[in-house]
Coordinates of N, CA and C in Angstrom, one line a residue:
X269 N -36.7 41.6 22.4 CA -36.3 40.2 22.0 C -36.1 39.4 23.2
X270 N -36.7 38.2 23.3 CA -36.6 37.4 24.4 C -35.4 36.5 24.3
X271 N -35.1 35.8 25.4 CA -33.9 34.9 25.5 C -33.9 33.8 24.5
X272 N -35.1 33.3 24.2 CA -35.3 32.2 23.3 C -35.0 32.7 21.9
X273 N -35.4 33.9 21.6 CA -35.2 34.5 20.2 C -33.7 34.7 20.0
X274 N -33.0 35.1 21.1 CA -31.5 35.4 20.9 C -30.8 34.0 20.7
X275 N -31.2 33.0 21.3 CA -30.6 31.7 21.1 C -30.8 31.2 19.7
X276 N -32.1 31.4 19.2 CA -32.4 31.0 17.8 C -31.6 31.7 16.8
X277 N -31.4 33.0 17.1 CA -30.6 33.8 16.2 C -29.1 33.4 16.2
X278 N -28.6 33.0 17.4 CA -27.2 32.6 17.5 C -27.0 31.2 16.8
X279 N -27.9 30.3 16.9 CA -27.8 29.0 16.3 C -27.9 29.1 14.8
X280 N -28.8 30.0 14.3 CA -28.9 30.2 12.9 C -27.6 30.9 12.3
X281 N -27.0 31.8 13.0 CA -25.8 32.4 12.5 C -24.7 31.4 12.5
X282 N -24.6 30.5 13.5 CA -23.6 29.5 13.6 C -23.8 28.6 12.4
X283 N -25.0 28.2 12.0 CA -25.2 27.4 10.8 C -24.8 28.1 9.6
X284 N -25.1 29.4 9.5 CA -24.7 30.1 8.3 C -23.2 30.1 8.2
X285 N -22.5 30.3 9.3 CA -21.0 30.3 9.2 C -20.5 28.9 8.8
X286 N -21.0 27.9 9.3 CA -20.6 26.5 9.0 C -20.9 26.3 7.5
X287 N -22.0 26.7 7.0 CA -22.3 26.5 5.6 C -21.3 27.3 4.7
X288 N -21.0 28.5 5.1 CA -20.0 29.3 4.4 C -18.6 28.7 4.3
X289 N -18.2 28.1 5.5 CA -16.9 27.4 5.6 C -16.9 26.2 4.7
X290 N -18.0 25.5 4.7 CA -18.1 24.2 3.9 C -18.1 24.6 2.4
X291 N -18.8 25.6 2.0 CA -18.8 26.1 0.6 C -17.4 26.5 0.2
X292 N -16.7 27.2 1.1 CA -15.3 27.7 0.7 C -14.4 26.5 0.5
X293 N -14.5 25.5 1.4 CA -13.6 24.3 1.3 C -14.0 23.5 0.0
X294 N -15.3 23.4 -0.3 CA -15.7 22.7 -1.5 C -15.2 23.4 -2.7
X295 N -15.2 24.8 -2.8 CA -14.7 25.5 -3.9 C -13.2 25.3 -4.1
X296 N -12.5 25.3 -3.0 CA -11.0 25.1 -3.0 C -10.7 23.8 -3.6
X297 N -11.4 22.8 -3.1 CA -11.2 21.4 -3.6 C -11.6 21.3 -5.1
X298 N -12.7 21.9 -5.5 CA -13.1 21.9 -6.9 C -12.0 22.5 -7.8
X299 N -11.5 23.7 -7.3 CA -10.4 24.4 -8.1 C -9.2 23.5 -8.2
X300 N -8.8 22.8 -7.1 CA -7.6 22.0 -7.1 C -7.8 20.8 -8.1
X301 N -9.0 20.2 -8.1 CA -9.4 19.1 -8.9 C -9.3 19.5 -10.4
X302 N -9.9 20.7 -10.7 CA -9.8 21.2 -12.1 C -8.4 21.4 -12.6
X303 N -7.6 22.0 -11.7 CA -6.2 22.3 -12.0 C -5.4 20.9 -12.2
X304 N -5.7 19.9 -11.4 CA -5.1 18.6 -11.5 C -5.4 18.0 -12.8
X305 N -6.7 18.1 -13.3 CA -7.1 17.6 -14.5 C -6.4 18.2 -15.7
X306 N -6.1 19.5 -15.5 CA -5.4 20.2 -16.6 C -3.9 20.1 -16.5
X307 N -3.4 19.4 -15.4 CA -2.0 19.3 -15.1 C -1.3 20.6 -14.8
X308 N -2.0 21.6 -14.3 CA -1.5 22.8 -13.9 C -1.6 23.1 -12.4
X309 N -1.8 22.0 -11.6 CA -2.0 22.2 -10.2 C -0.8 22.6 -9.5
X310 N -0.9 23.4 -8.5 CA 0.2 23.8 -7.6 C 0.1 23.0 -6.4
X311 N 1.0 22.1 -6.2 CA 0.9 21.2 -5.1 C 1.9 21.7 -3.9
X312 N 2.4 22.9 -4.0 CA 3.3 23.3 -3.0 C 2.7 23.5 -1.6
X313 N 1.4 23.6 -1.5 CA 0.8 23.7 -0.2 C 0.4 22.4 0.4
X314 N 0.6 21.3 -0.3 CA 0.2 19.9 0.2 C 1.4 19.4 0.9
X315 N 1.2 18.9 2.1 CA 2.3 18.3 2.9 C 2.8 17.0 2.3
X316 N 4.1 16.7 2.6 CA 4.6 15.4 2.1 C 3.9 14.2 2.6
X317 N 3.3 14.3 3.8 CA 2.6 13.1 4.3 C 1.4 12.8 3.5
X318 N 0.9 13.7 2.7 CA -0.3 13.4 1.9 C 0.1 12.9 0.5
X319 N 1.3 13.0 0.1 CA 1.8 12.5 -1.2 C 2.4 11.1 -1.0
X320 N 1.8 10.1 -1.6 CA 2.2 8.7 -1.4 C 2.5 8.1 -2.8
X321 N 3.3 7.0 -2.8 CA 3.6 6.3 -4.1 C 2.3 5.7 -4.6
X322 N 2.3 5.4 -5.9 CA 1.1 4.8 -6.5 C 0.8 3.5 -5.9
X323 N -0.4 3.2 -5.7 CA -0.9 1.9 -5.1 C -0.7 1.8 -3.6
X324 N -0.3 2.8 -2.9 CA -0.1 2.7 -1.5 C -1.1 3.6 -0.8
X325 N -1.6 3.2 0.4 CA -2.5 4.0 1.1 C -1.8 5.0 2.0
X326 N -2.4 6.1 2.3 CA -1.8 7.0 3.2 C -1.9 6.4 4.6
X327 N -0.8 6.4 5.3 CA -0.7 5.7 6.6 C -0.2 4.3 6.5
X328 N 0.0 3.8 5.3 CA 0.5 2.4 5.1 C 2.0 2.4 5.3
X329 N 2.5 1.8 6.4 CA 3.9 1.9 6.8 C 4.6 0.7 6.3
X330 N 4.0 -0.3 5.7 CA 4.6 -1.5 5.2 C 5.6 -1.1 4.1
X331 N 6.8 -1.7 4.1 CA 7.7 -1.4 3.0 C 7.2 -2.2 1.8
X332 N 7.5 -1.7 0.7 CA 7.0 -2.3 -0.6 C 8.1 -2.9 -1.4
X333 N 7.8 -3.2 -2.6 CA 8.8 -3.8 -3.5 C 9.3 -2.8 -4.6
X334 N 8.8 -1.6 -4.6 CA 9.2 -0.7 -5.6 C 10.7 -0.3 -5.4
X335 N 11.4 -0.2 -6.5 CA 12.8 0.1 -6.5 C 13.7 -1.0 -5.7
X336 N 13.2 -2.2 -5.6 CA 14.0 -3.3 -5.0 C 15.1 -3.7 -6.0
X337 N 14.7 -3.8 -7.2 CA 15.7 -4.2 -8.2 C 15.9 -3.1 -9.2
X338 N 17.1 -2.6 -9.3 CA 17.4 -1.4 -10.1 C 18.6 -1.6 -11.0
X339 N 19.3 -2.6 -10.9 CA 20.6 -2.8 -11.6 C 20.3 -3.2 -13.1
X340 N 21.3 -3.1 -13.9 CA 21.2 -3.4 -15.3 C 21.0 -4.9 -15.5
X341 N 21.6 -5.7 -14.6 CA 21.5 -7.2 -14.7 C 20.1 -7.6 -14.3
X342 N 19.4 -6.8 -13.5 CA 18.0 -7.2 -13.2 C 17.0 -7.1 -14.3
X343 N 17.4 -6.4 -15.4 CA 16.5 -6.3 -16.5 C 16.5 -7.6 -17.4
X344 N 17.5 -8.4 -17.2 CA 17.5 -9.7 -18.0 C 18.0 -10.8 -17.1
X345 N 17.3 -11.1 -16.0 CA 17.7 -12.1 -15.0 C 17.1 -13.4 -15.3
X346 N 17.8 -14.4 -14.9 CA 17.3 -15.8 -15.0 C 16.4 -16.1 -13.9
X347 N 15.4 -17.0 -14.1 CA 14.5 -17.4 -13.0 C 15.2 -18.1 -11.9
X348 N 14.7 -18.0 -10.7 CA 15.3 -18.6 -9.6 C 14.3 -19.4 -8.8
X349 N 14.8 -20.2 -7.9 CA 13.9 -21.0 -7.0 C 13.0 -22.0 -7.8
X350 N 11.8 -22.0 -7.4 CA 10.9 -23.0 -8.1 C 10.7 -22.7 -9.6
X351 N 10.8 -21.5 -10.0 CA 10.7 -21.2 -11.4 C 11.8 -21.7 -12.3
X352 N 13.0 -22.0 -11.6 CA 14.2 -22.4 -12.4 C 14.1 -23.9 -12.7
X353 N 13.1 -24.6 -12.1 CA 12.9 -26.0 -12.4 C 11.9 -26.3 -13.5
X354 N 11.9 -27.5 -14.1 CA 10.9 -27.9 -15.0 C 10.9 -27.3 -16.3
X355 N 9.7 -27.2 -16.9 CA 9.5 -26.7 -18.3 C 9.9 -25.2 -18.4
X356 N 9.8 -24.4 -17.4 CA 10.1 -23.0 -17.5 C 11.6 -22.9 -17.8
X357 N 12.4 -23.7 -17.1 CA 13.9 -23.6 -17.3 C 14.3 -23.9 -18.7
X358 N 13.7 -24.9 -19.3 CA 14.0 -25.3 -20.7 C 13.6 -24.2 -21.7
X359 N 12.7 -23.4 -21.3 CA 12.3 -22.4 -22.3 C 13.3 -21.3 -22.4
X360 N 14.1 -21.1 -21.4 CA 15.2 -20.1 -21.5 C 14.7 -18.6 -21.4
X361 N 13.5 -18.4 -20.9 CA 13.0 -17.1 -20.7 C 13.7 -16.3 -19.6
X362 N 13.8 -15.0 -19.8 CA 14.5 -14.1 -18.8 C 13.4 -13.3 -18.2
X363 N 13.7 -12.7 -17.0 CA 12.8 -11.9 -16.3 C 13.3 -10.5 -16.1
X364 N 12.4 -9.5 -16.3 CA 12.7 -8.1 -16.1 C 12.3 -7.7 -14.7
X365 N 13.2 -7.8 -13.7 CA 12.9 -7.6 -12.3 C 12.6 -6.1 -12.0
X366 N 12.9 -5.2 -13.0 CA 12.7 -3.8 -12.7 C 11.3 -3.4 -13.2
X367 N 10.5 -4.3 -13.8 CA 9.2 -4.0 -14.3 C 8.1 -3.9 -13.2
X368 N 7.0 -3.2 -13.5 CA 5.9 -3.1 -12.6 C 5.2 -4.5 -12.5
X369 N 5.2 -5.3 -13.5 CA 4.6 -6.6 -13.4 C 5.4 -7.5 -12.4
X370 N 6.7 -7.4 -12.4 CA 7.5 -8.2 -11.5 C 7.2 -7.7 -10.0
X371 N 7.1 -6.4 -9.9 CA 6.8 -5.8 -8.6 C 5.5 -6.4 -8.0
X372 N 4.5 -6.4 -8.9 CA 3.2 -7.0 -8.5 C 3.3 -8.5 -8.2
X373 N 4.1 -9.1 -9.0 CA 4.3 -10.6 -8.8 C 5.0 -10.8 -7.4
X374 N 5.9 -9.9 -7.0 CA 6.5 -10.0 -5.7 C 5.5 -9.8 -4.6
X375 N 4.6 -8.9 -4.8 CA 3.5 -8.6 -3.8 C 2.6 -9.8 -3.7
X376 N 2.3 -10.5 -4.8 CA 1.5 -11.7 -4.7 C 2.3 -12.8 -4.0
X377 N 3.6 -13.0 -4.3 CA 4.4 -14.0 -3.5 C 4.4 -13.6 -2.0
X378 N 4.5 -12.4 -1.7 CA 4.5 -11.9 -0.3 C 3.2 -12.3 0.4
X379 N 2.1 -12.1 -0.4 CA 0.8 -12.5 0.2 C 0.7 -14.0 0.5
X380 N 1.3 -14.8 -0.4 CA 1.3 -16.3 -0.1 C 2.2 -16.6 1.1
X381 N 3.3 -16.0 1.1 CA 4.2 -16.2 2.3 C 3.6 -15.7 3.6
X382 N 2.9 -14.6 3.5 CA 2.2 -14.2 4.7 C 1.2 -15.2 5.2
X383 N 0.4 -15.8 4.3 CA -0.5 -16.8 4.7 C 0.2 -18.0 5.3
X384 N 1.3 -18.4 4.8 CA 2.1 -19.5 5.4 C 2.6 -19.1 6.8
X385 N 3.1 -17.9 6.9 CA 3.6 -17.5 8.2 C 2.5 -17.4 9.2
X386 N 1.4 -16.8 8.8 CA 0.2 -16.8 9.7 C -0.2 -18.1 10.2
X387 N -0.2 -19.1 9.3 CA -0.6 -20.5 9.7 C 0.4 -21.0 10.7
X388 N 1.7 -20.7 10.5 CA 2.7 -21.1 11.4 C 2.6 -20.5 12.8
X389 N 2.2 -19.2 12.8 CA 2.0 -18.4 14.0 C 0.9 -19.0 14.9
X390 N -0.2 -19.5 14.2 CA -1.3 -20.0 14.9 C -1.0 -21.3 15.7
X391 N 0.1 -22.0 15.4 CA 0.5 -23.2 16.1 C 1.2 -22.9 17.4
X392 N 1.7 -21.6 17.5 CA 2.4 -21.2 18.8 C 1.4 -20.6 19.7
X393 N 1.2 -21.2 20.9 CA 0.3 -20.6 21.9 C 1.0 -19.8 22.9
X394 N 0.3 -18.7 23.2 CA 0.9 -17.7 24.2 C 0.3 -18.0 25.6
X395 N 1.0 -17.8 26.6 CA 0.5 -18.0 28.0 C -0.4 -16.9 28.4
X396 N -0.2 -15.7 27.8 CA -1.0 -14.6 28.2 C -2.0 -14.2 27.1
X397 N -3.0 -13.5 27.4 CA -4.0 -13.1 26.4 C -3.5 -11.8 25.8
X398 N -3.4 -11.8 24.5 CA -2.9 -10.6 23.7 C -3.9 -9.5 23.7
X399 N -3.5 -8.3 23.8 CA -4.4 -7.2 23.7 C -4.6 -6.9 22.2
X400 N -5.5 -6.1 21.8 CA -5.8 -5.8 20.4 C -4.6 -5.0 19.8
X401 N -4.0 -4.1 20.6 CA -2.9 -3.3 20.1 C -1.7 -4.2 19.9
X402 N -1.4 -5.2 20.8 CA -0.3 -6.1 20.6 C -0.4 -6.9 19.4
X403 N -1.6 -7.5 19.2 CA -1.8 -8.3 18.1 C -1.8 -7.5 16.8
X404 N -2.2 -6.3 16.8 CA -2.1 -5.4 15.6 C -0.7 -5.2 15.2
X405 N 0.1 -4.7 16.2 CA 1.5 -4.4 15.9 C 2.3 -5.7 15.6
X406 N 1.9 -6.8 16.2 CA 2.6 -8.0 15.9 C 2.3 -8.4 14.4
X407 N 1.1 -8.2 14.0 CA 0.7 -8.5 12.6 C 1.5 -7.6 11.6
X408 N 1.7 -6.3 12.0 CA 2.5 -5.4 11.2 C 3.9 -5.9 11.1
X409 N 4.5 -6.4 12.3 CA 5.8 -6.9 12.3 C 6.0 -8.1 11.3
X410 N 5.0 -8.9 11.4 CA 5.1 -10.1 10.5 C 4.9 -9.7 9.1
X411 N 4.1 -8.7 8.8 CA 4.1 -8.2 7.4 C 5.5 -7.8 6.9
X412 N 6.2 -7.1 7.8 CA 7.6 -6.7 7.4 C 8.5 -8.0 7.2
X413 N 8.3 -8.9 8.1 CA 9.1 -10.2 8.0 C 8.8 -10.8 6.7
X414 N 7.6 -10.9 6.3 CA 7.2 -11.6 5.0 C 7.8 -10.8 3.8
X415 N 7.7 -9.5 3.9 CA 8.3 -8.7 2.8 C 9.8 -8.9 2.7
X416 N 10.5 -8.9 3.8 CA 11.9 -9.2 3.8 C 12.2 -10.6 3.3
X417 N 11.4 -11.5 3.8 CA 11.6 -12.9 3.4 C 11.4 -13.1 1.9
X418 N 10.4 -12.5 1.4 CA 10.1 -12.6 -0.1 C 11.2 -12.0 -0.9
X419 N 11.8 -10.8 -0.4 CA 12.9 -10.2 -1.2 C 14.1 -11.0 -1.2
X420 N 14.4 -11.8 -0.1 CA 15.7 -12.4 0.0 C 15.7 -13.9 -0.1
X421 N 14.6 -14.6 0.1 CA 14.6 -16.0 0.2 C 14.8 -16.7 -1.1
X422 N 14.3 -16.1 -2.2 CA 14.4 -16.7 -3.5 C 13.5 -17.9 -3.7
X423 N 12.2 -17.8 -3.2 CA 11.3 -18.9 -3.4 C 11.0 -19.2 -4.9
X424 N 11.0 -18.2 -5.7 CA 10.8 -18.3 -7.1 C 9.3 -18.2 -7.5
X425 N 8.4 -18.1 -6.6 CA 7.0 -18.0 -6.9 C 6.7 -16.7 -7.7
X426 N 7.3 -15.6 -7.3 CA 7.2 -14.4 -8.1 C 7.7 -14.5 -9.5
X427 N 8.7 -15.3 -9.7 CA 9.3 -15.5 -11.0 C 8.3 -16.4 -11.9
X428 N 7.7 -17.4 -11.2 CA 6.7 -18.2 -11.9 C 5.5 -17.3 -12.3
X429 N 5.0 -16.5 -11.4 CA 3.8 -15.6 -11.7 C 4.2 -14.7 -12.8
X430 N 5.4 -14.1 -12.8 CA 5.8 -13.2 -13.8 C 5.8 -13.9 -15.2
X431 N 6.5 -15.0 -15.2 CA 6.6 -15.8 -16.5 C 5.2 -16.1 -17.1
X432 N 4.3 -16.5 -16.2 CA 3.0 -16.9 -16.6 C 2.2 -15.7 -17.2
X433 N 2.3 -14.6 -16.5 CA 1.6 -13.4 -16.9 C 2.2 -12.7 -18.1
X434 N 3.5 -12.9 -18.3 CA 4.2 -12.2 -19.4 C 4.1 -12.9 -20.7
X435 N 3.5 -14.1 -20.7 CA 3.4 -14.9 -22.0 C 2.6 -14.1 -23.0

């Protein structure tokens, strides 16, 4: 057997091993998927970093609005901010701040507040050129600022969105 033949045999055996490993992983995934569909899956071998709340991405470090409102008074709250004015106020409708719809309404309000804060940030000029990493982390910081602002400022936009969608 020549040197070239030995190299060909080695690369073929390497490809066979890779195919076997790939097939093994595919079978494990298929078994896990079947078990999950039957609700009999054993998730004990999955790390906690892989298990994330509904609607969130793995690696998404932004705080959310889930479990923001949990009190009994939050199930029957009066609108606040802009939603407390005008025709909505006279209707006397109440808001269930513990509902998934209100959580999504808060996310929408946070999106609008983020757009407003980003516009405000563009008016401030920096003397130095920002690196990509600095601008990325600064954007993440402002995401947290807008989430906190939305939770505590009481703009009432989430209340208006909730009342409109709950009709």
